[in-house]
mmCIF file of the C-alpha atoms, coordinates in Angstrom:
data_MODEL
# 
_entry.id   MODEL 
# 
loop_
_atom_site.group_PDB 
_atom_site.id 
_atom_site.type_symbol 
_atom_site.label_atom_id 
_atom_site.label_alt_id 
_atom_site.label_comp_id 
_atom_site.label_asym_id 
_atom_site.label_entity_id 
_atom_site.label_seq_id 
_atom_site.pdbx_PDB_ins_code 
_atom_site.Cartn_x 
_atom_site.Cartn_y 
_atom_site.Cartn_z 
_atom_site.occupancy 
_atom_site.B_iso_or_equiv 
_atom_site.pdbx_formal_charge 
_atom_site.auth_seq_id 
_atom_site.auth_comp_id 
_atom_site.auth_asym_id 
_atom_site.auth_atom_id 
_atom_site.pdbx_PDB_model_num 
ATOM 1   C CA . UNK A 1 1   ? -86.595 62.466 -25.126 1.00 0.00 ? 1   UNK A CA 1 
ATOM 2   C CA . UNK A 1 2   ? -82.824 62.413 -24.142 1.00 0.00 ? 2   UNK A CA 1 
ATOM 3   C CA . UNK A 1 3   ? -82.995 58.977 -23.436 1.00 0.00 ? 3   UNK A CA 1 
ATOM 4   C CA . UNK A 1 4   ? -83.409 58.424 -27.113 1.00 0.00 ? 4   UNK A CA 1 
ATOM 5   C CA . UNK A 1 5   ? -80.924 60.767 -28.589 1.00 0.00 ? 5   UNK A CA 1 
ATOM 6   C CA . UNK A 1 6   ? -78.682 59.334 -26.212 1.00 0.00 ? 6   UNK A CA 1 
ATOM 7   C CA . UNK A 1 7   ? -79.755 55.851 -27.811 1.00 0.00 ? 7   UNK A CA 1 
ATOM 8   C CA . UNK A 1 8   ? -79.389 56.985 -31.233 1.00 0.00 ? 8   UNK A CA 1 
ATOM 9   C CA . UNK A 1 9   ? -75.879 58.364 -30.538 1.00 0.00 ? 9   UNK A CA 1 
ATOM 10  C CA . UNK A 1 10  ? -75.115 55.244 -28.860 1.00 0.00 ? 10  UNK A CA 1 
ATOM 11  C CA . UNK A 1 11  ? -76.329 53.495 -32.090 1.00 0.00 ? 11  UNK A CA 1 
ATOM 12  C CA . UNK A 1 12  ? -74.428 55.482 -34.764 1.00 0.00 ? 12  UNK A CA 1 
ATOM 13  C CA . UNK A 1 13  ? -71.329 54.966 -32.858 1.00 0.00 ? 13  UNK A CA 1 
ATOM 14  C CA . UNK A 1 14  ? -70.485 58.752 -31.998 1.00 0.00 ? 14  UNK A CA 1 
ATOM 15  C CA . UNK A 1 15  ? -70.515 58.244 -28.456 1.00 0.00 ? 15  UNK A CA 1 
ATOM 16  C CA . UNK A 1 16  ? -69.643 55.977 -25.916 1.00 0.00 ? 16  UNK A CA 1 
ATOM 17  C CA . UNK A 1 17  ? -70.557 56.365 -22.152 1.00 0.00 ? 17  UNK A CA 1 
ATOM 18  C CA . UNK A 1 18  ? -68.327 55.259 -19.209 1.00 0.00 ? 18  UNK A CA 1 
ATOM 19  C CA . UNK A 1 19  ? -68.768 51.684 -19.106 1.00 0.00 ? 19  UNK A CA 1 
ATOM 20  C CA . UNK A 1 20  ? -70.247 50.596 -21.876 1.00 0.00 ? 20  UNK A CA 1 
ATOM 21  C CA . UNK A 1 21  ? -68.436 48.406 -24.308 1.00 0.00 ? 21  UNK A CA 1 
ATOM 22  C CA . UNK A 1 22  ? -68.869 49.740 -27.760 1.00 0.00 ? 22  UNK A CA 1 
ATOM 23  C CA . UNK A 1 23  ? -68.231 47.123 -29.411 1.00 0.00 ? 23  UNK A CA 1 
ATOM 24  C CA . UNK A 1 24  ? -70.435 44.231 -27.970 1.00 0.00 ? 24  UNK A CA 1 
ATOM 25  C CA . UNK A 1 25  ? -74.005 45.876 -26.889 1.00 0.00 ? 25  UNK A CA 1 
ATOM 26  C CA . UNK A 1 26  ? -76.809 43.078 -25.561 1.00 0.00 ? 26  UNK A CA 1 
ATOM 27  C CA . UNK A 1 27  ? -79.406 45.700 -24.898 1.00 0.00 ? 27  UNK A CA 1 
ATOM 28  C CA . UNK A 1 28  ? -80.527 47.445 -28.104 1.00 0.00 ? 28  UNK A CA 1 
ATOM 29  C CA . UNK A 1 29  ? -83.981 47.306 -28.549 1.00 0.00 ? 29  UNK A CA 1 
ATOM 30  C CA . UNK A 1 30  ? -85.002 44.036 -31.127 1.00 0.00 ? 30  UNK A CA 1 
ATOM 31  C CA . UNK A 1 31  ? -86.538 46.513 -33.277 1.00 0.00 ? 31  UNK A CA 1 
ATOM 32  C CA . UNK A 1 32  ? -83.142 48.289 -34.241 1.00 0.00 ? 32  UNK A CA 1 
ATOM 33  C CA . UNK A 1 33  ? -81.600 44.932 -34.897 1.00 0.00 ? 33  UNK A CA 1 
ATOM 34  C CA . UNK A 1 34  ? -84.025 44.175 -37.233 1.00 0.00 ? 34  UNK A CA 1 
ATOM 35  C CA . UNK A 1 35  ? -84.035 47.740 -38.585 1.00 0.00 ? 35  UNK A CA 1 
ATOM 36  C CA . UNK A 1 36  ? -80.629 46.945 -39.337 1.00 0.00 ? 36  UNK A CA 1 
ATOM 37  C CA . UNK A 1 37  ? -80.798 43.330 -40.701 1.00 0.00 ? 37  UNK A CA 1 
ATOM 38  C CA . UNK A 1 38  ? -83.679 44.652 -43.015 1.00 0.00 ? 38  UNK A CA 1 
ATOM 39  C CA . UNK A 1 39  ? -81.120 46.849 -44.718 1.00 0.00 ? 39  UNK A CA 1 
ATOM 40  C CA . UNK A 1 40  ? -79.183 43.734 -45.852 1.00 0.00 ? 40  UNK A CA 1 
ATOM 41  C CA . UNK A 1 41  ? -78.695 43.275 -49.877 1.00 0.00 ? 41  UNK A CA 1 
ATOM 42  C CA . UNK A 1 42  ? -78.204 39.661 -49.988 1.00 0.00 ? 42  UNK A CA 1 
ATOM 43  C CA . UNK A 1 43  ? -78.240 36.381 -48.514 1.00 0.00 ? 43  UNK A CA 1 
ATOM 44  C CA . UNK A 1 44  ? -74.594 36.514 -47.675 1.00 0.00 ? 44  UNK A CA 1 
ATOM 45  C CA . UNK A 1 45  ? -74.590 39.813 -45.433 1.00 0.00 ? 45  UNK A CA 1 
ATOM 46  C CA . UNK A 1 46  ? -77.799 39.079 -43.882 1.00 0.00 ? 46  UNK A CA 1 
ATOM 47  C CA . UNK A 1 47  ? -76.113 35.169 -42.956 1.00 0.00 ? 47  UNK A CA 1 
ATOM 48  C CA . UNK A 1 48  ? -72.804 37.411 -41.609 1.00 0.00 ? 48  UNK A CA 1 
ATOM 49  C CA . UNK A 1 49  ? -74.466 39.828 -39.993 1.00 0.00 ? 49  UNK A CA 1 
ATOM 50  C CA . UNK A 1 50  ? -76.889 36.981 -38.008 1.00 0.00 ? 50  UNK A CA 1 
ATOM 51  C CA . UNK A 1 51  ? -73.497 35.461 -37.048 1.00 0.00 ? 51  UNK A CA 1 
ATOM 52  C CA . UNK A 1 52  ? -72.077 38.571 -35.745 1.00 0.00 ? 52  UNK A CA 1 
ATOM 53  C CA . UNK A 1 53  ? -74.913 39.056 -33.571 1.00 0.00 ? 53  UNK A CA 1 
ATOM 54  C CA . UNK A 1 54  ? -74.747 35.606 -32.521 1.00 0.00 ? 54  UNK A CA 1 
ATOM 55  C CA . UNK A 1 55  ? -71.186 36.510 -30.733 1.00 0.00 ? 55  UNK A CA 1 
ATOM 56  C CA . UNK A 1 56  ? -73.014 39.757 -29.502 1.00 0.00 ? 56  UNK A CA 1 
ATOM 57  C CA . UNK A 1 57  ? -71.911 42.592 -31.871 1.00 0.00 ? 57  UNK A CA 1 
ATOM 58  C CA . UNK A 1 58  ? -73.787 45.106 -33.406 1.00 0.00 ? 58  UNK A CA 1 
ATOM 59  C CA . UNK A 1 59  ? -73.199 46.238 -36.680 1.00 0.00 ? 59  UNK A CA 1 
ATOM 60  C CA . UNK A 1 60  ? -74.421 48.649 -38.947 1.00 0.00 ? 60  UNK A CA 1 
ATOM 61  C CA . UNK A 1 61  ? -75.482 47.916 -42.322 1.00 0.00 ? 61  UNK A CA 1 
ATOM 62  C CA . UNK A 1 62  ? -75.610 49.981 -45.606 1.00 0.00 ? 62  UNK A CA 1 
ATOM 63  C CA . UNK A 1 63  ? -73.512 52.723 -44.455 1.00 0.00 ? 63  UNK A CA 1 
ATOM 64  C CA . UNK A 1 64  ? -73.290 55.737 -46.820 1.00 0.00 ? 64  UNK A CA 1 
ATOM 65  C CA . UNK A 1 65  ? -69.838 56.430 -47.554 1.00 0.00 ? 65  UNK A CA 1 
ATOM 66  C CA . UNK A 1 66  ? -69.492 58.684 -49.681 1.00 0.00 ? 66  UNK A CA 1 
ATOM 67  C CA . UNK A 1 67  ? -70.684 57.598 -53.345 1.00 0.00 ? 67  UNK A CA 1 
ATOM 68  C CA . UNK A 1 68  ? -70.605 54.331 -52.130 1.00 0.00 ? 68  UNK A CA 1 
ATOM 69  C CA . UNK A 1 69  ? -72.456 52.241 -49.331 1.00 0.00 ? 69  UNK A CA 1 
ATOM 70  C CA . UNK A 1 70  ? -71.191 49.702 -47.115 1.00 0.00 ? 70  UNK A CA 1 
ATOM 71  C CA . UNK A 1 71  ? -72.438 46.242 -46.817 1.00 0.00 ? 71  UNK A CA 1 
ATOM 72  C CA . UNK A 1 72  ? -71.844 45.712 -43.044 1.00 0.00 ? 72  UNK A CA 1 
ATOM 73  C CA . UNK A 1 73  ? -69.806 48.128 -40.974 1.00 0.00 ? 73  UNK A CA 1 
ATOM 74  C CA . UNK A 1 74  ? -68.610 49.056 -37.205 1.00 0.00 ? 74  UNK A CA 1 
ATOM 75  C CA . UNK A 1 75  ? -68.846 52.975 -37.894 1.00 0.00 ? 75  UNK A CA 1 
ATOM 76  C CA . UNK A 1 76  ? -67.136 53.791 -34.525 1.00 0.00 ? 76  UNK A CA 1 
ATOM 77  C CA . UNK A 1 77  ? -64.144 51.773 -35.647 1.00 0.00 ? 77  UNK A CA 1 
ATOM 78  C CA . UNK A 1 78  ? -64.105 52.872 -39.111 1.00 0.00 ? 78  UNK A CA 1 
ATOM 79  C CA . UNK A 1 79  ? -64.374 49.231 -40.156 1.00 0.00 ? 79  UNK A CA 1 
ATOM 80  C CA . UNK A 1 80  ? -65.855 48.097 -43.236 1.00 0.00 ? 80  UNK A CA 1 
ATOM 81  C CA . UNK A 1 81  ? -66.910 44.588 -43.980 1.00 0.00 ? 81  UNK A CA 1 
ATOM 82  C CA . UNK A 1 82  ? -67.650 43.913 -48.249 1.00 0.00 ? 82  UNK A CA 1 
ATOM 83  C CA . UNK A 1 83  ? -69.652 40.543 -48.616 1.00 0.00 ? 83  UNK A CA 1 
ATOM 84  C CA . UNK A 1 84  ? -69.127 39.735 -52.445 1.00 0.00 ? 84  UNK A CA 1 
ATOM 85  C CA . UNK A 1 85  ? -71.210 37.524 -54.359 1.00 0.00 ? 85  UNK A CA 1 
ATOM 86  C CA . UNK A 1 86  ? -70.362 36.218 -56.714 1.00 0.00 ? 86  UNK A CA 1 
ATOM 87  C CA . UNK A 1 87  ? -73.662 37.590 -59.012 1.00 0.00 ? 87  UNK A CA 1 
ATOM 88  C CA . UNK A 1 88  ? -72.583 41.569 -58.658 1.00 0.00 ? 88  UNK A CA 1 
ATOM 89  C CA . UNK A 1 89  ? -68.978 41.221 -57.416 1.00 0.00 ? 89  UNK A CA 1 
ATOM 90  C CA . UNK A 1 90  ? -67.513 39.337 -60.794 1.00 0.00 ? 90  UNK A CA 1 
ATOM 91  C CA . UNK A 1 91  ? -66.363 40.428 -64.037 1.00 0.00 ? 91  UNK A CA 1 
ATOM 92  C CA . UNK A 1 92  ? -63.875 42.887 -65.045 1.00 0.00 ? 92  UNK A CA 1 
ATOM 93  C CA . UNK A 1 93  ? -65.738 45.928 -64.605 1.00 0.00 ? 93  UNK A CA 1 
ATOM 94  C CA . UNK A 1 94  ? -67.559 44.860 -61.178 1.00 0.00 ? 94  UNK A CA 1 
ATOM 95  C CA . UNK A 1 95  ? -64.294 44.247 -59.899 1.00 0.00 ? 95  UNK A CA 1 
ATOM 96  C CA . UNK A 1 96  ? -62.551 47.863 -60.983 1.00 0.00 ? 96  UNK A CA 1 
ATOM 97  C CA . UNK A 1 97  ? -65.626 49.527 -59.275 1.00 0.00 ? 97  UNK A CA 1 
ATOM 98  C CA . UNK A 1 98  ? -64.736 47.878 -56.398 1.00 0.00 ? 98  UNK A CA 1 
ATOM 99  C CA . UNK A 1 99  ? -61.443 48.484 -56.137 1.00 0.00 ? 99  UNK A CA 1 
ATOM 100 C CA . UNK A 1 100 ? -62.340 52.379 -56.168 1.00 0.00 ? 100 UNK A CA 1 
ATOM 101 C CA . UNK A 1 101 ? -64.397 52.054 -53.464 1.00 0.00 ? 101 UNK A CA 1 
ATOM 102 C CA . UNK A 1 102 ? -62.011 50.200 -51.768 1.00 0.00 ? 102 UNK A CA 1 
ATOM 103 C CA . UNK A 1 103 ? -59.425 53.392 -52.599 1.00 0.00 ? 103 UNK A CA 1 
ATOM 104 C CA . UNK A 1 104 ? -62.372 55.970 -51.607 1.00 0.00 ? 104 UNK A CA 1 
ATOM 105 C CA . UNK A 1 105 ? -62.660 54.078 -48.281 1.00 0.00 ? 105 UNK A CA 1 
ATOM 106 C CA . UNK A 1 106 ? -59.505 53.838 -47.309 1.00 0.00 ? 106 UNK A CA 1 
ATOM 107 C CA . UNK A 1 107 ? -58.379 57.341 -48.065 1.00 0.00 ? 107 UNK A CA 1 
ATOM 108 C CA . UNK A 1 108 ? -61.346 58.035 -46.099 1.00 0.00 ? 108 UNK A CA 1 
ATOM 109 C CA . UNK A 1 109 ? -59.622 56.621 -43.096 1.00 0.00 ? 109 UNK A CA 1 
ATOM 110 C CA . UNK A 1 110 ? -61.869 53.280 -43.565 1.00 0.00 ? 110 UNK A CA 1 
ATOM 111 C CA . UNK A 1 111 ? -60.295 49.827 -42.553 1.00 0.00 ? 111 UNK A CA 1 
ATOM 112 C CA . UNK A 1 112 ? -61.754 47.347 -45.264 1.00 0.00 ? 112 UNK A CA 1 
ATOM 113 C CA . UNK A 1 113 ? -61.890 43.997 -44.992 1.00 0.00 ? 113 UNK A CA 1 
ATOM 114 C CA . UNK A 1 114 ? -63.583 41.955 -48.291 1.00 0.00 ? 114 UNK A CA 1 
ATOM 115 C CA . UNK A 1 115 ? -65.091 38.418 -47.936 1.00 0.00 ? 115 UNK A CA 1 
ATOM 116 C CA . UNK A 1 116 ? -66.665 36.310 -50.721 1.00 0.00 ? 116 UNK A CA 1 
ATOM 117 C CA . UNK A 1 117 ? -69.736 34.869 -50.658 1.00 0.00 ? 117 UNK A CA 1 
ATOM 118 C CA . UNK A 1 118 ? -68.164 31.060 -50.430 1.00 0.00 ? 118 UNK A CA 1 
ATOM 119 C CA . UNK A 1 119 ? -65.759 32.252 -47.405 1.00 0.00 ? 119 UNK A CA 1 
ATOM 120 C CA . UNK A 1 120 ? -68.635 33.390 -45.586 1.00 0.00 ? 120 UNK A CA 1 
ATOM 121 C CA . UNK A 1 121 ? -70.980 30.174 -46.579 1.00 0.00 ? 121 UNK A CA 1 
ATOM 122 C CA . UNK A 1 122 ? -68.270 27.794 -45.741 1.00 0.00 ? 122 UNK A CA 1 
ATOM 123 C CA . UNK A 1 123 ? -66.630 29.114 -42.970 1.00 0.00 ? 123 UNK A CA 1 
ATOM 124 C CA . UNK A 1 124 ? -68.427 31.768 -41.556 1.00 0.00 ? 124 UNK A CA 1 
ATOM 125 C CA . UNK A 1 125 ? -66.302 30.987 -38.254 1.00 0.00 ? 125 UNK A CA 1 
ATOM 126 C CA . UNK A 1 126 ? -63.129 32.072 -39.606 1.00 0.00 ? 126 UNK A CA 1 
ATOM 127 C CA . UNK A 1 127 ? -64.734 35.437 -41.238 1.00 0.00 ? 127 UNK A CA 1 
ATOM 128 C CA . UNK A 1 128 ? -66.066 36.422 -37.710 1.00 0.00 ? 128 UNK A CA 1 
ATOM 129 C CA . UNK A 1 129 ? -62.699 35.500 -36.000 1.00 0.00 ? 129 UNK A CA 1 
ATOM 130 C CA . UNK A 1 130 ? -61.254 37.626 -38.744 1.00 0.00 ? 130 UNK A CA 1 
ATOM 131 C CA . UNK A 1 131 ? -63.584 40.436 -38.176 1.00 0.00 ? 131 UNK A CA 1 
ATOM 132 C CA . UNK A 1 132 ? -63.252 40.092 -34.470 1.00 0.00 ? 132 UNK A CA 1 
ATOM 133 C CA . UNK A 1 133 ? -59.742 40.202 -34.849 1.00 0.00 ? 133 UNK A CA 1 
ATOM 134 C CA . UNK A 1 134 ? -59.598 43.707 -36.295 1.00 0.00 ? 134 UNK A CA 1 
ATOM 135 C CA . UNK A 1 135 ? -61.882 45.236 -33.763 1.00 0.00 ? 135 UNK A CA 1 
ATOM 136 C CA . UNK A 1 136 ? -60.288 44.481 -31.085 1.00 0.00 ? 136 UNK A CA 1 
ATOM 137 C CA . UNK A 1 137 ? -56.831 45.810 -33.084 1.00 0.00 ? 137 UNK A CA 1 
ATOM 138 C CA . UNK A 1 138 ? -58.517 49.157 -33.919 1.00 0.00 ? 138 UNK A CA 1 
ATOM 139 C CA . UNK A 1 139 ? -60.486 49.027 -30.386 1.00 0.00 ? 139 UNK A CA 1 
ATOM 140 C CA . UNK A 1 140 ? -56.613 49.094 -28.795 1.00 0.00 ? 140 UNK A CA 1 
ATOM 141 C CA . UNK A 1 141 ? -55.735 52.434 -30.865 1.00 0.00 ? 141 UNK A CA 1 
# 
């Protein structure tokens, strides 16, 4: 029974034991990961998060935040990732909405970082170096 709160901790990014890197985890159990890439709104976060894997992360996805969720996020870091389509992330009052989340985020203490849905199609390899790039910032604070 520990074992698993342990494990859930572990997952939800509120603790971290001596020597394990919380960033990068290879041994959660498959169904978690697929708990996790269920979750996923669209096309675009489920291809992001799948490539984020791929380089042996573990994020979270559809974090409540608030009034708001986020799309993929590294809770322990306090780093959100927005994957905008174009469909629901266009148009004048789409656009407002998110820029209040945005706000609410980052007065929550939130690091966001927004990618659209042709970034992340065409060069999904720069938006994980990107990513990668701010973990291992906020991972050094």
């Amino acid at each position: 029974m520990l074992t698993y709160l342990v494990y859930g901790l572990l997952f939800a990014g509120l603790i971290v034991l001596p020597g394990y890197c919380a960033i990068k985890s290879w041994n959660q159990p498959k169904e978690v990961l697929d708990w996790e890439r269920n979750k996923t709104e669209s096309p675009i976060e489920r291809r992001l998060l799948d490539a984020l894997r791929a380089q042996g992360y573990s994020p979270r996805t559809q974090i409540p935040a608030g009034p708001y969720r986020i799309d993929i996020a590294f809770p322990a870091y306090k780093l959100a990732i927005e994957c905008d389509g174009k469909q629901y992330h266009s148009g004048a009052a789409n656009k407002a909405r998110d820029r209040r989340k945005d706000t609410y985020l980052r007065r929550n203490g939130w690091q966001v970082l927004r990618f659209s849905g042709r970034k992340i199609n065409g060069d999904t390899k720069r938006v994980v170096s990107r990513i990668e790039s701010e973990l291992i910032k906020r991972q050094s604070k």
